[in-house]
Amino acid sequence: MKTVLLTLSLAFCSCLSARSQELKLTENNIDEVLKAMTLEEKATLIVGETNGYWSQEPIIGKTESLIPGVAGTTQGIKRLGITQMALADGPAGLRVSTHRKNDSKTYYTTGIPVGTNLACSWNTELLESVGKIIGNEVHEYGVDVILSPAVNIMRSPLCGRNFEYYSEDPFLTGKIAAAFINGVQSNGVGTSIKHFAANNQETNRNNNDAIVSQRALREIYLKGFEIAIKESRPWTVMASYNRINGPYTQESRELLTTILRDEWGFEGLVMTDWIGQRNTAAQVHAGNDLMEPGSQKQTDEIIARVKSGELSETEVDVCVRRMLELIVKTPHFKNYVYSNTPDLKAHAQLARKAASEGIVLLKNYNETLPLPLTKKNIALFGVTSYKYIAGGTGSGDMDRAYVVGLTDGLINAGFDISKKTSDLYNSYFEFRKAQEQNGRAPELAVSRDFINRRAEDSDVAVITIGRNGGEGSDRRIEDNFNLASEELDLIDNVTEAFHIKGKQVIVILNVFGVVETASWKGLPDAILCAWQGGQEGGNAVADILAGKENPSGKLSMTFPISCYDHPSTLNFPLSNNNSRGRSNRDEVQNVDYTLYNEGIYVGYRYFTSAQKEVSYPFGFGLSYTQFAYSNAKLKSTKDGFIVSVSIKNIGDKAGKEIVQLYATAPSGSLNKPAMELKSFAKTKMLQPGEIQIVSLEVKNYDLASYDESSQAWVTDKGTYTLHIGASVSDIRQEISYTLAKSESVKCNDVLKPTRKLDELKIGK
Ligand code: BGC
């Protein structure tokens, strides 16, 4: 009898193990696989595979195991057919190792313009196309999820990572991000929209507590994420390093579950930004499904906390399920045989187009631009003219196969560059090299005599002002937001000398963020804000200078007269004092915590409400042609309205116009900004005389403000004035919309400020 039982039970066991050996993850058996997983396996799956990433210097992209150079990989579980995933940066193009061990091939990807440059195109179709080529490269290089787009709001022009970000306005941010994500994900690969949320300064970013009112959070800092998430369903969201109103965002259930999932309906996965170990149990409890870059200690912590009862296995299961749901969608899971040979040539063409569409023409006195072919010989001033900047630094940087600088771009377009000027700068660079002076060269003080001679023997002068920086530190006002005295002298001297000879001067801003312009913009004849255009940046600028492309970008942020005009400057770390590593110290304002006292009055919401003059307003940008606006009409829809407006090219060159719709709300119980962007559209290329009727759709929900007293989005009844224009301060048509009954959408009373705010209120 015993023998029979033993035989039977042995047979049963081997049958079980055979069954589980056969059990392999498919799209349809997630529940079953989850059930078959041990606690150890679960805790392994939701922690990234460090693989030395953090143990070396904190340089992005050390993971070698799956695809060299990616920022992170997840761990697979072979017995259950659970594959690994490769997660790679970033916003300026896919970041993988271009040169690999024992391999003579190269693995370059396309260096696209930085986020700000892309956003200033205001062209969602273009963003979708850019997303498509990036997604194709992600797919063809064997990556599963790209850690992009970065959509934090430009609360202050001083934030070091603004170049990765899109705008000071959440609506524009959300629409641009949605288009990009839709483009990328159409390839069957994922995105990670980041950094969720309020990562608006780099100073002490790992610990800074953003103290923000619930209203400002909802309307400004979360809105862009809300729009993008609802309109494009990114596969993943990356929780930022900082805290909001107390807890770390990565440990905030109110943020990651109540708002993100319960209110917005997000069904994807949340991963941490690359922090290393924090309170892993709190992260799991919050709804943070994947810890990156991951360490064994975190896996051990999860196991221990579950065993001690501090963390429930059901909560771990929620994260595991989301991991499995994501994994089954990935190319690695589908065994996609990637080629490593995307069509980089074709992609470069689009990168060039995208860079030029986001260039903003700020000034064009007397039609200086485009440069006629008779003005071929350019005296090129400024160190950045010769050391052109393709993109910012940190994880939003990448290894480009080449960078077309300004000199190459101008030569490609058929211009001649004054040899005497380029010789001068080249000998300056040689001198610095001989002295072993590394880093970006400070501006060269060029003698007035030299400039006078160039004003004689050149046709026109171009001066480039450059700014670079990035992840990990913020900008200073002096010599960074403001121009350095050498730069101002250069602009002064060159414009004076060339103007005496009746010759023109063009300033190009090759910058990663807003710079002061008010004090010197009267001097040059033309100013072009070229941002950082990626690998084709120099060609893109030359296309505009030569008139091959008609500029059609507009500012996605305000250029104030002084940096101090932004109310956020009062509460921003101006000295870039990280004060990390100091123990037992008192908390430092703007370092340990930052009071968002300006509330909803960020960017143009402040300038239009306070009626404060700016240097260049939000939404501003010139073209080589002009557009007339007429015949604005409004048609109600079941949940809002559509405004149509007729745009006519009344100049003599083909061009595109960005049409913006701002709303002024009726007065009600809440303090409201004077103007808020509610819709925009970019026309197609309009030939001279051609007309396009543009449609601008707005939903009642889009008009709502967040009312803290009822914890609801409330669209007040009454009459809204709709301003349709070429920028926030160039309104061409007005029309009104009347809502008969107030509407409201109830939300949860979460993320309350933990410190007292003294919020700015304008108007009431
Ligand atoms: C950055 C993220 C990036 C990650 C991985 C972090 O330091 O904040 O934007 O995706 O590193 O490289």
mmCIF file of N, CA and C in Angstrom, residues 1-50:
data_model
loop_
_atom_site.group_PDB
_atom_site.id
_atom_site.type_symbol
_atom_site.label_atom_id
_atom_site.label_comp_id
_atom_site.label_asym_id
_atom_site.label_seq_id
_atom_site.Cartn_x
_atom_site.Cartn_y
_atom_site.Cartn_z
ATOM 1 N N MET A 1 0.831 -1.207 0.000
ATOM 2 C CA MET A 1 0.000 0.000 0.000
ATOM 3 C C MET A 1 0.868 1.260 0.000
ATOM 4 N N LYS A 2 1.895 1.240 0.963
ATOM 5 C CA LYS A 2 2.823 2.363 1.081
ATOM 6 C C LYS A 2 3.500 2.661 -0.248
ATOM 7 N N THR A 3 3.951 1.578 -0.858
ATOM 8 C CA THR A 3 4.666 1.722 -2.121
ATOM 9 C C THR A 3 3.788 2.352 -3.191
ATOM 10 N N VAL A 4 2.532 1.872 -3.176
ATOM 11 C CA VAL A 4 1.590 2.405 -4.172
ATOM 12 C C VAL A 4 1.403 3.907 -3.971
ATOM 13 N N LEU A 5 1.217 4.293 -2.647
ATOM 14 C CA LEU A 5 1.010 5.719 -2.346
ATOM 15 C C LEU A 5 2.207 6.560 -2.768
ATOM 16 N N LEU A 6 3.398 6.029 -2.411
ATOM 17 C CA LEU A 6 4.622 6.751 -2.743
ATOM 18 C C LEU A 6 4.757 6.952 -4.250
ATOM 19 N N THR A 7 4.477 5.884 -4.949
ATOM 20 C CA THR A 7 4.572 5.960 -6.409
ATOM 21 C C THR A 7 3.595 6.984 -6.956
ATOM 22 N N LEU A 8 2.369 6.903 -6.381
ATOM 23 C CA LEU A 8 1.339 7.842 -6.837
ATOM 24 C C LEU A 8 1.740 9.282 -6.584
ATOM 25 N N SER A 9 2.241 9.542 -5.311
ATOM 26 C CA SER A 9 2.563 10.931 -4.981
ATOM 27 C C SER A 9 3.767 11.414 -5.791
ATOM 28 N N LEU A 10 4.715 10.510 -6.017
ATOM 29 C CA LEU A 10 5.864 10.894 -6.857
ATOM 30 C C LEU A 10 5.406 11.283 -8.256
ATOM 31 N N ALA A 11 4.493 10.458 -8.760
ATOM 32 C CA ALA A 11 3.959 10.711 -10.104
ATOM 33 C C ALA A 11 3.270 12.075 -10.148
ATOM 34 N N PHE A 12 2.520 12.393 -9.032
ATOM 35 C CA PHE A 12 1.781 13.659 -8.959
ATOM 36 C C PHE A 12 2.756 14.849 -8.989
ATOM 37 N N CYS A 13 3.832 14.692 -8.126
ATOM 38 C CA CYS A 13 4.826 15.768 -8.045
ATOM 39 C C CYS A 13 5.491 16.013 -9.386
ATOM 40 N N SER A 14 5.931 14.939 -10.004
ATOM 41 C CA SER A 14 6.663 15.155 -11.250
ATOM 42 C C SER A 14 5.742 15.741 -12.316
ATOM 43 N N CYS A 15 4.447 15.374 -12.173
ATOM 44 C CA CYS A 15 3.478 15.916 -13.124
ATOM 45 C C CYS A 15 3.340 17.425 -12.904
ATOM 46 N N LEU A 16 3.299 17.831 -11.569
ATOM 47 C CA LEU A 16 3.197 19.262 -11.237
ATOM 48 C C LEU A 16 4.390 20.037 -11.781
ATOM 49 N N SER A 17 5.594 19.446 -11.479
ATOM 50 C CA SER A 17 6.777 20.204 -11.904
ATOM 51 C C SER A 17 6.861 20.242 -13.424
ATOM 52 N N ALA A 18 6.404 19.168 -14.048
ATOM 53 C CA ALA A 18 6.386 19.187 -15.515
ATOM 54 C C ALA A 18 5.440 20.275 -16.009
ATOM 55 N N ARG A 19 4.270 20.364 -15.294
ATOM 56 C CA ARG A 19 3.289 21.393 -15.684
ATOM 57 C C ARG A 19 3.893 22.779 -15.557
ATOM 58 N N SER A 20 4.551 23.013 -14.358
ATOM 59 C CA SER A 20 5.068 24.361 -14.186
ATOM 60 C C SER A 20 6.253 24.602 -15.114
ATOM 61 N N GLN A 21 6.936 23.483 -15.471
ATOM 62 C CA GLN A 21 8.009 23.675 -16.454
ATOM 63 C C GLN A 21 7.446 24.108 -17.799
ATOM 64 N N GLU A 22 6.275 23.607 -18.057
ATOM 65 C CA GLU A 22 5.660 23.969 -19.332
ATOM 66 C C GLU A 22 5.056 25.362 -19.311
ATOM 67 N N LEU A 23 4.715 25.828 -18.121
ATOM 68 C CA LEU A 23 4.019 27.107 -18.026
ATOM 69 C C LEU A 23 4.929 28.241 -18.460
ATOM 70 N N LYS A 24 4.543 28.857 -19.531
ATOM 71 C CA LYS A 24 5.333 29.977 -20.055
ATOM 72 C C LYS A 24 4.383 31.138 -20.279
ATOM 73 N N LEU A 25 4.856 32.321 -19.976
ATOM 74 C CA LEU A 25 4.023 33.517 -20.084
ATOM 75 C C LEU A 25 3.499 33.721 -21.512
ATOM 76 N N THR A 26 2.198 33.978 -21.596
ATOM 77 C CA THR A 26 1.603 34.430 -22.864
ATOM 78 C C THR A 26 0.712 35.618 -22.533
ATOM 79 N N GLU A 27 0.160 36.237 -23.556
ATOM 80 C CA GLU A 27 -0.743 37.366 -23.299
ATOM 81 C C GLU A 27 -1.962 36.936 -22.495
ATOM 82 N N ASN A 28 -2.305 35.632 -22.589
ATOM 83 C CA ASN A 28 -3.572 35.189 -22.003
ATOM 84 C C ASN A 28 -3.465 34.444 -20.686
ATOM 85 N N ASN A 29 -2.257 34.250 -20.186
ATOM 86 C CA ASN A 29 -2.186 33.463 -18.949
ATOM 87 C C ASN A 29 -1.510 34.210 -17.801
ATOM 88 N N ILE A 30 -1.655 35.529 -17.808
ATOM 89 C CA ILE A 30 -0.972 36.332 -16.787
ATOM 90 C C ILE A 30 -1.357 35.897 -15.366
ATOM 91 N N ASP A 31 -2.642 35.640 -15.147
ATOM 92 C CA ASP A 31 -3.089 35.215 -13.810
ATOM 93 C C ASP A 31 -2.404 33.927 -13.376
ATOM 94 N N GLU A 32 -2.364 33.008 -14.302
ATOM 95 C CA GLU A 32 -1.786 31.695 -14.004
ATOM 96 C C GLU A 32 -0.286 31.821 -13.686
ATOM 97 N N VAL A 33 0.396 32.630 -14.478
ATOM 98 C CA VAL A 33 1.843 32.810 -14.262
ATOM 99 C C VAL A 33 2.077 33.494 -12.926
ATOM 100 N N LEU A 34 1.262 34.484 -12.641
ATOM 101 C CA LEU A 34 1.384 35.193 -11.370
ATOM 102 C C LEU A 34 1.236 34.212 -10.210
ATOM 103 N N LYS A 35 0.281 33.336 -10.339
ATOM 104 C CA LYS A 35 0.039 32.343 -9.280
ATOM 105 C C LYS A 35 1.230 31.409 -9.106
ATOM 106 N N ALA A 36 1.872 31.103 -10.222
ATOM 107 C CA ALA A 36 2.981 30.146 -10.172
ATOM 108 C C ALA A 36 4.270 30.773 -9.653
ATOM 109 N N MET A 37 4.306 32.061 -9.508
ATOM 110 C CA MET A 37 5.562 32.722 -9.119
ATOM 111 C C MET A 37 5.794 32.654 -7.614
ATOM 112 N N THR A 38 7.044 32.418 -7.247
ATOM 113 C CA THR A 38 7.386 32.439 -5.828
ATOM 114 C C THR A 38 7.559 33.898 -5.398
ATOM 115 N N LEU A 39 7.561 34.122 -4.099
ATOM 116 C CA LEU A 39 7.766 35.485 -3.589
ATOM 117 C C LEU A 39 9.104 36.040 -4.086
ATOM 118 N N GLU A 40 10.121 35.185 -4.085
ATOM 119 C CA GLU A 40 11.452 35.619 -4.524
ATOM 120 C C GLU A 40 11.398 36.079 -5.982
ATOM 121 N N GLU A 41 10.692 35.319 -6.789
ATOM 122 C CA GLU A 41 10.595 35.679 -8.210
ATOM 123 C C GLU A 41 9.860 37.007 -8.392
ATOM 124 N N LYS A 42 8.816 37.165 -7.617
ATOM 125 C CA LYS A 42 8.057 38.424 -7.723
ATOM 126 C C LYS A 42 8.943 39.601 -7.345
ATOM 127 N N ALA A 43 9.653 39.428 -6.227
ATOM 128 C CA ALA A 43 10.499 40.530 -5.745
ATOM 129 C C ALA A 43 11.654 40.804 -6.704
ATOM 130 N N THR A 44 12.038 39.801 -7.457
ATOM 131 C CA THR A 44 13.095 39.995 -8.455
ATOM 132 C C THR A 44 12.561 40.748 -9.667
ATOM 133 N N LEU A 45 11.349 40.389 -10.043
ATOM 134 C CA LEU A 45 10.792 40.968 -11.276
ATOM 135 C C LEU A 45 10.559 42.472 -11.163
ATOM 136 N N ILE A 46 10.203 42.932 -9.976
ATOM 137 C CA ILE A 46 9.849 44.357 -9.879
ATOM 138 C C ILE A 46 11.041 45.238 -9.464
ATOM 139 N N VAL A 47 12.223 44.646 -9.488
ATOM 140 C CA VAL A 47 13.434 45.421 -9.192
ATOM 141 C C VAL A 47 14.356 45.314 -10.403
ATOM 142 N N GLY A 48 14.810 46.428 -10.912
ATOM 143 C CA GLY A 48 15.668 46.417 -12.098
ATOM 144 C C GLY A 48 16.972 45.674 -11.863
ATOM 145 N N GLU A 49 17.601 45.308 -12.966
ATOM 146 C CA GLU A 49 18.872 44.587 -12.881
ATOM 147 C C GLU A 49 20.007 45.608 -12.869
ATOM 148 N N THR A 50 20.618 45.804 -11.712
ATOM 149 C CA THR A 50 21.615 46.880 -11.594
ATOM 150 C C THR A 50 22.788 46.671 -12.522
#
